[in-house]
Coordinates of C-alpha atoms in Angstrom, one line a residue:
M1 CA 12.1 -17.7 35.6
Q2 CA 14.4 -15.8 33.2
I3 CA 15.8 -12.4 33.4
Q4 CA 17.4 -10.6 30.3
L5 CA 20.2 -8.3 30.6
I6 CA 20.9 -6.2 27.6
F7 CA 24.5 -4.8 27.2
N8 CA 25.6 -2.1 24.9
E9 CA 28.6 -4.0 23.4
S10 CA 29.5 -7.6 22.6
L11 CA 30.6 -9.6 25.6
D12 CA 33.2 -12.3 26.1
S13 CA 30.9 -15.4 26.2
V14 CA 32.9 -17.2 28.9
A15 CA 32.8 -14.3 31.3
A16 CA 29.3 -13.4 30.6
T17 CA 27.9 -16.9 31.2
D18 CA 29.8 -17.4 34.6
V19 CA 27.1 -16.9 37.3
S20 CA 29.6 -15.8 39.9
H21 CA 29.7 -12.4 38.1
Y22 CA 26.1 -11.6 39.0
V23 CA 24.5 -10.9 42.2
I24 CA 20.8 -10.1 42.9
E25 CA 19.8 -8.2 46.1
P26 CA 17.6 -9.0 47.9
S27 CA 19.0 -12.5 47.3
L28 CA 17.7 -14.6 44.5
N29 CA 19.4 -17.9 43.5
I30 CA 20.9 -17.7 40.0
V31 CA 20.9 -21.1 38.4
S32 CA 22.6 -20.3 35.0
A33 CA 23.6 -17.4 32.6
A34 CA 23.5 -17.9 29.0
I35 CA 24.1 -15.7 25.9
S36 CA 20.8 -15.5 24.0
D37 CA 21.7 -13.6 20.9
S38 CA 24.2 -13.7 18.0
D39 CA 25.5 -10.3 18.8
L40 CA 26.7 -11.5 22.2
T41 CA 24.9 -8.5 24.0
I42 CA 22.0 -10.2 25.7
V43 CA 22.6 -12.4 28.8
E44 CA 19.7 -14.4 30.1
L45 CA 19.8 -15.3 33.8
T46 CA 17.7 -18.2 35.1
I47 CA 16.6 -18.0 38.6
S48 CA 15.1 -20.7 40.9
T49 CA 13.8 -18.4 43.6
A50 CA 10.2 -16.8 43.3
I51 CA 10.2 -13.1 42.8
D52 CA 8.1 -11.1 45.3
S53 CA 5.9 -8.6 43.5
N54 CA 6.3 -6.1 46.3
V55 CA 10.1 -6.0 46.2
V56 CA 12.4 -3.9 44.0
Y57 CA 15.5 -6.0 43.2
T58 CA 19.0 -4.9 42.1
I59 CA 21.2 -6.8 39.8
I60 CA 24.9 -6.2 40.1
A61 CA 27.3 -7.4 37.5
T62 CA 31.1 -7.5 38.1
G63 CA 34.0 -8.5 36.1
I64 CA 32.4 -8.7 32.9
S65 CA 34.6 -8.3 29.7
D66 CA 34.1 -7.4 26.2
C67 CA 35.0 -9.4 23.1
S68 CA 38.4 -7.6 23.2
G69 CA 39.2 -8.9 26.7
N70 CA 38.6 -5.5 28.3
V71 CA 37.3 -6.0 31.8
A72 CA 35.0 -3.6 33.5
T73 CA 36.7 -1.9 36.2
T74 CA 33.5 -0.9 38.1
S75 CA 30.3 -2.7 39.0
D76 CA 27.2 -2.2 36.8
S77 CA 23.9 -2.5 38.4
I78 CA 20.2 -2.1 37.4
Q79 CA 16.8 -2.3 39.2
F80 CA 13.9 -4.6 38.3
A81 CA 10.6 -5.7 39.7
L82 CA 7.2 -7.4 38.7
P83 CA 5.1 -4.4 37.4
S84 CA 1.6 -3.7 38.9
P85 CA -1.4 -2.3 37.2
A86 CA -1.9 1.4 38.0
I87 CA -5.1 3.2 39.3
S88 CA -6.0 6.7 39.5
G89 CA -3.9 8.7 42.0
E90 CA -0.8 6.3 41.9
I91 CA 0.8 8.2 38.9
L92 CA 0.4 12.0 39.0
L93 CA 1.0 14.9 36.6
N94 CA 3.6 17.0 38.6
E95 CA 5.0 19.7 36.4
I96 CA 4.2 21.2 33.0
L97 CA 6.1 23.6 30.9
F98 CA 3.6 24.7 28.1
N99 CA 4.9 28.1 27.2
P100 CA 8.7 27.6 26.6
K101 CA 11.1 30.2 25.6
F102 CA 11.4 30.8 21.9
D103 CA 14.2 28.2 21.4
G104 CA 12.8 25.8 24.0
Y105 CA 10.6 22.8 24.2
D106 CA 7.5 21.7 26.2
Y107 CA 7.6 19.1 28.8
V108 CA 5.4 17.2 31.2
E109 CA 6.6 15.5 34.2
I110 CA 4.9 12.7 36.0
Y111 CA 5.6 11.2 39.5
N112 CA 4.9 7.7 40.8
N113 CA 3.0 8.4 44.0
S114 CA 2.9 4.9 45.2
D115 CA 5.0 1.9 46.4
K116 CA 4.5 0.0 43.3
V117 CA 6.4 -0.5 40.1
F118 CA 4.6 0.2 36.8
D119 CA 5.5 -0.7 33.1
L120 CA 4.9 2.3 31.0
K121 CA 4.9 0.3 27.8
D122 CA 2.3 1.6 25.5
W123 CA 0.9 4.1 27.9
Q124 CA -0.1 7.4 26.2
L125 CA -0.5 11.2 26.8
A126 CA -3.6 12.8 25.2
N127 CA -5.6 16.1 24.9
A128 CA -9.2 16.5 25.4
D129 CA -11.7 18.7 23.4
E130 CA -14.3 21.0 24.9
Y131 CA -16.7 17.8 25.4
D132 CA -13.8 16.0 27.2
S133 CA -13.4 13.5 24.5
L134 CA -9.8 12.2 24.0
T135 CA -7.8 13.7 20.9
S136 CA -4.1 13.6 20.1
L137 CA -3.3 10.3 21.7
N138 CA 0.5 9.9 21.7
T139 CA 2.4 6.7 22.9
I140 CA 4.9 7.5 25.7
I141 CA 7.2 4.5 24.9
E142 CA 6.8 1.4 22.8
D143 CA 9.4 -0.6 24.8
Q144 CA 9.2 -1.9 28.4
Y145 CA 9.9 1.0 30.9
L146 CA 9.7 0.3 34.7
F147 CA 8.6 3.3 36.6
F148 CA 9.7 3.1 40.3
P149 CA 8.2 4.4 43.5
E150 CA 8.8 8.0 44.2
Q151 CA 10.4 8.5 40.6
Y152 CA 10.0 11.6 38.5
L153 CA 9.8 11.1 34.9
V154 CA 10.1 13.9 32.2
L155 CA 8.4 13.5 28.9
T156 CA 9.5 15.9 26.0
E157 CA 10.4 16.1 22.4
N158 CA 14.0 17.1 23.1
A159 CA 15.6 16.0 26.3
T160 CA 18.9 17.6 25.5
A161 CA 17.3 21.0 25.2
I162 CA 15.5 20.6 28.5
K163 CA 18.7 19.5 30.3
Q164 CA 20.6 22.6 28.8
Q165 CA 18.0 25.1 29.9
Y166 CA 17.2 23.6 33.3
Y167 CA 19.1 21.8 36.0
A168 CA 18.2 18.0 35.7
A169 CA 19.1 16.3 39.0
N170 CA 18.4 12.8 37.3
P171 CA 19.3 13.0 33.8
D172 CA 18.3 9.5 33.1
W173 CA 14.7 10.2 34.0
F174 CA 13.8 11.5 30.5
I175 CA 11.7 10.0 27.7
E176 CA 11.6 11.5 24.2
M177 CA 8.1 11.3 22.6
N178 CA 5.8 13.3 20.5
L179 CA 3.8 15.4 23.0
P180 CA 0.3 16.2 22.5
S181 CA -0.4 20.0 21.8
L182 CA 0.3 22.2 24.8
N183 CA -1.3 25.6 24.0
D184 CA 0.3 28.7 25.6
D185 CA -3.0 29.9 27.1
E186 CA -4.7 26.9 28.3
G187 CA -5.2 23.1 27.5
T188 CA -5.8 19.6 28.9
I189 CA -3.2 16.9 29.3
I190 CA -4.3 13.3 30.3
I191 CA -2.3 10.1 31.2
L192 CA -3.7 6.9 29.8
N193 CA -2.5 3.4 30.8
T194 CA -2.6 0.4 28.3
A195 CA -6.3 -0.1 28.9
G196 CA -7.1 3.5 27.8
E197 CA -8.1 4.4 31.4
R198 CA -7.4 7.9 32.6
I199 CA -4.9 7.8 35.3
D200 CA -4.5 11.6 35.9
Q201 CA -6.0 14.7 34.0
L202 CA -5.1 18.4 34.2
H203 CA -6.8 21.3 32.5
Y204 CA -4.2 24.1 33.1
S205 CA -4.4 27.8 32.5
E206 CA -1.7 30.5 32.1
S207 CA -3.6 32.4 34.8
W208 CA -2.2 30.0 37.3
Q209 CA 1.3 31.5 36.9
F210 CA 2.4 33.7 39.8
P211 CA 1.0 37.2 38.8
L212 CA 4.1 39.1 39.6
I213 CA 6.3 37.3 37.1
D214 CA 7.1 39.7 34.3
E215 CA 7.9 37.1 31.6
P216 CA 6.1 33.7 32.0
D217 CA 7.9 32.3 28.9
G218 CA 10.0 29.3 30.1
V219 CA 8.3 29.2 33.5
A220 CA 7.0 25.8 34.5
L221 CA 3.9 25.2 36.6
E222 CA 4.6 23.0 39.5
R223 CA 2.3 20.8 41.6
I224 CA 2.5 21.9 45.2
S225 CA 1.1 18.8 47.0
F226 CA 0.6 15.1 46.0
D227 CA -2.4 14.9 48.3
A228 CA -4.5 17.8 46.9
P229 CA -6.5 17.3 43.8
T230 CA -4.7 17.7 40.4
Q231 CA -7.5 20.1 39.0
D232 CA -7.3 22.3 42.1
A233 CA -5.8 25.6 40.7
L234 CA -4.5 26.5 44.2
N235 CA -2.3 23.3 44.0
W236 CA -0.1 24.7 41.3
H237 CA 2.3 27.5 41.3
S238 CA 5.2 28.9 39.2
A239 CA 8.6 27.2 39.7
A240 CA 11.0 29.3 41.7
S241 CA 13.4 31.8 40.1
T242 CA 16.3 30.3 42.1
V243 CA 15.9 26.9 40.5
G244 CA 15.8 28.6 37.1
Y245 CA 11.9 28.4 36.8
G246 CA 11.8 24.6 36.4
T247 CA 12.7 21.4 38.3
P248 CA 12.5 18.6 35.6
S249 CA 13.3 15.1 37.1
Y250 CA 13.4 16.2 40.8
E251 CA 11.4 17.5 43.6
N252 CA 9.3 20.7 42.8
S253 CA 10.8 23.9 44.2
Q254 CA 7.2 24.7 45.6
H255 CA 6.5 21.2 46.9
V256 CA 4.7 21.3 50.3
E257 CA 4.1 18.2 52.6
P258 CA 0.7 18.3 54.4
L259 CA 1.5 18.6 58.2
A260 CA -1.9 18.6 59.8
Q261 CA -1.9 17.5 63.3
N262 CA -5.3 18.9 64.4
E263 CA -8.4 19.7 62.3
I264 CA -6.7 22.9 60.8
S265 CA -3.0 24.0 61.0
I266 CA -0.9 26.3 58.9
E267 CA 2.8 26.0 57.9
P268 CA 5.0 28.0 58.0
K269 CA 3.9 30.8 60.3
V270 CA 6.1 33.3 58.3
F271 CA 6.5 33.2 54.6
S272 CA 8.0 35.4 51.8
P273 CA 6.3 35.1 48.5
D274 CA 9.3 36.2 46.4
Q275 CA 9.7 33.2 44.0
D276 CA 13.0 32.1 45.6
G277 CA 11.7 28.6 46.4
Y278 CA 12.0 28.9 50.1
N279 CA 8.7 29.3 52.0
D280 CA 7.0 31.0 49.0
V281 CA 3.6 29.9 50.1
V282 CA 1.6 29.2 53.4
A283 CA -0.1 25.8 53.4
I284 CA -3.5 25.6 55.3
N285 CA -3.7 21.8 56.0
Y286 CA -6.9 20.1 57.3
Q287 CA -7.6 16.7 58.7
F288 CA -11.1 15.5 59.6
S289 CA -12.5 12.1 60.8
Q290 CA -14.6 11.9 57.7
P291 CA -15.2 13.6 54.3
G292 CA -18.2 15.7 53.3
F293 CA -17.6 19.0 55.1
I294 CA -17.9 22.3 53.2
G295 CA -15.0 24.9 53.5
N296 CA -14.4 28.6 53.2
V297 CA -11.1 30.3 53.7
K298 CA -10.6 34.0 53.8
I299 CA -7.6 36.3 54.4
F300 CA -7.7 39.5 56.4
N301 CA -5.0 42.1 57.0
S302 CA -4.2 43.4 60.6
R303 CA -6.9 46.2 60.2
G304 CA -9.6 43.5 59.7
T305 CA -10.0 44.2 55.9
Q306 CA -10.6 41.1 53.8
I307 CA -7.9 41.0 51.1
R308 CA -8.4 37.4 49.6
D309 CA -11.5 35.2 49.3
L310 CA -9.3 32.0 48.9
V311 CA -11.8 29.3 49.0
H312 CA -15.5 29.4 48.7
N313 CA -17.9 26.5 49.5
A314 CA -15.4 23.8 48.6
L315 CA -16.5 20.2 49.1
L316 CA -13.6 18.7 51.2
P317 CA -12.2 15.2 51.4
S318 CA -11.1 14.0 54.8
S319 CA -7.7 15.6 54.5
G320 CA -6.0 18.1 52.2
T321 CA -4.2 21.5 51.7
F322 CA -5.1 24.9 50.6
I323 CA -2.4 27.3 49.5
W324 CA -2.1 31.0 49.7
D325 CA 0.8 32.4 47.7
G326 CA 0.6 36.0 49.2
I327 CA -1.6 37.4 46.3
T328 CA -4.6 39.5 47.0
D329 CA -7.9 39.5 45.2
A330 CA -6.6 42.7 43.4
N331 CA -3.8 40.5 41.9
D332 CA -1.3 42.5 44.2
R333 CA 1.4 41.1 46.4
A334 CA 0.2 41.4 50.1
P335 CA 2.4 43.9 51.9
I336 CA 4.8 42.8 54.7
G337 CA 2.8 42.5 57.9
I338 CA 0.5 40.3 60.0
Y339 CA -2.6 38.4 58.4
I340 CA -5.5 36.5 59.8
I341 CA -6.6 33.3 58.0
L342 CA -10.1 32.5 58.8
T343 CA -11.3 29.0 58.0
E344 CA -14.9 28.1 58.1
I345 CA -16.1 24.4 58.0
F346 CA -19.7 23.4 58.2
D347 CA -21.8 20.3 57.1
L348 CA -25.3 20.0 55.8
S349 CA -26.8 19.5 59.3
G350 CA -25.9 23.0 60.0
S351 CA -22.7 22.3 62.3
V352 CA -20.3 25.2 61.9
K353 CA -16.7 25.5 63.1
H354 CA -14.4 28.6 62.8
Y355 CA -10.6 28.4 62.9
K356 CA -8.3 31.6 63.1
H357 CA -4.7 31.5 62.5
V358 CA -2.0 34.1 62.2
C359 CA 0.5 34.2 59.5
V360 CA 3.2 36.8 58.7
V361 CA 4.2 38.1 55.2
G362 CA 7.8 38.7 55.5
E363 CA 10.8 39.6 53.3
K364 CA 14.4 38.2 53.4
K365 CA 17.2 40.7 54.3
R366 CA 19.1 41.8 51.3

């Protein structure tokens, strides 16, 4: 098997073809190294050991010199793996900026929610019309691009502009492409693999933004949980003000990990919906032995008055999360105080269970 390494300048052929300058971890036996192009920029390594499709490897190159004899003083490394086909749920839409500032650009962030490596060559982003038919199919990248487990990837028409406006923890995790249309009020964005299969799809709305944000321009919508459905409006929230209203290329400011130990649990017990990125929401986590239950979630204040009908007759999978962001049905922020979260779970046989939990809407000291 051969592995091609592409360098950004011409190499000294003697150094480049010396196998002692290359190491692969976990260990693979390198038989030979050869220059495979006239520009002396491509090295082809031949290995005798079979590659495990479930392993991510790292190639480390040391002591390589260019044609002028300049020897690299540091090691260069790059990861590689055998890519796998993706199915729905393994690559997720994770963050979307559809209403940028006047001098800004849209972006879509995707996340590898699996332990597999995928090749995004010839994958596409698309819109859908009112009949859910595909429109505006745009190729993400025409070259091979390995998408690794737990990696974030930002797709935009101007990566430089996004990095100037928002902090980018992983500046290499950007691909510039022609995005499909992202309307400011609502729209649909779809990820398609090379076979044209829909891997994830989201119909977003500007009404999903946190209601108390005065100016939503430039505020990204972030996915809250990888486990909750993409299309669940409660699974999206405005990015926190403390991160500059967007987290392209790293974990979302509003991300929540489900922590259900019993059938129903909440986390945290005290939250402050002030858009600072710390405990802005309360998560109602559920875990059942089987899917097929119907759920309702209502929020009451300390006087017993219902202030939010959060979930109504939702068909539930075996596990998941509901999110309350501290907003009432009147679109106001709930005052500081104690609140009761009443969760009702029932099945078609008439079996009903009620769960009551207490949470507190607090406020940080100034």
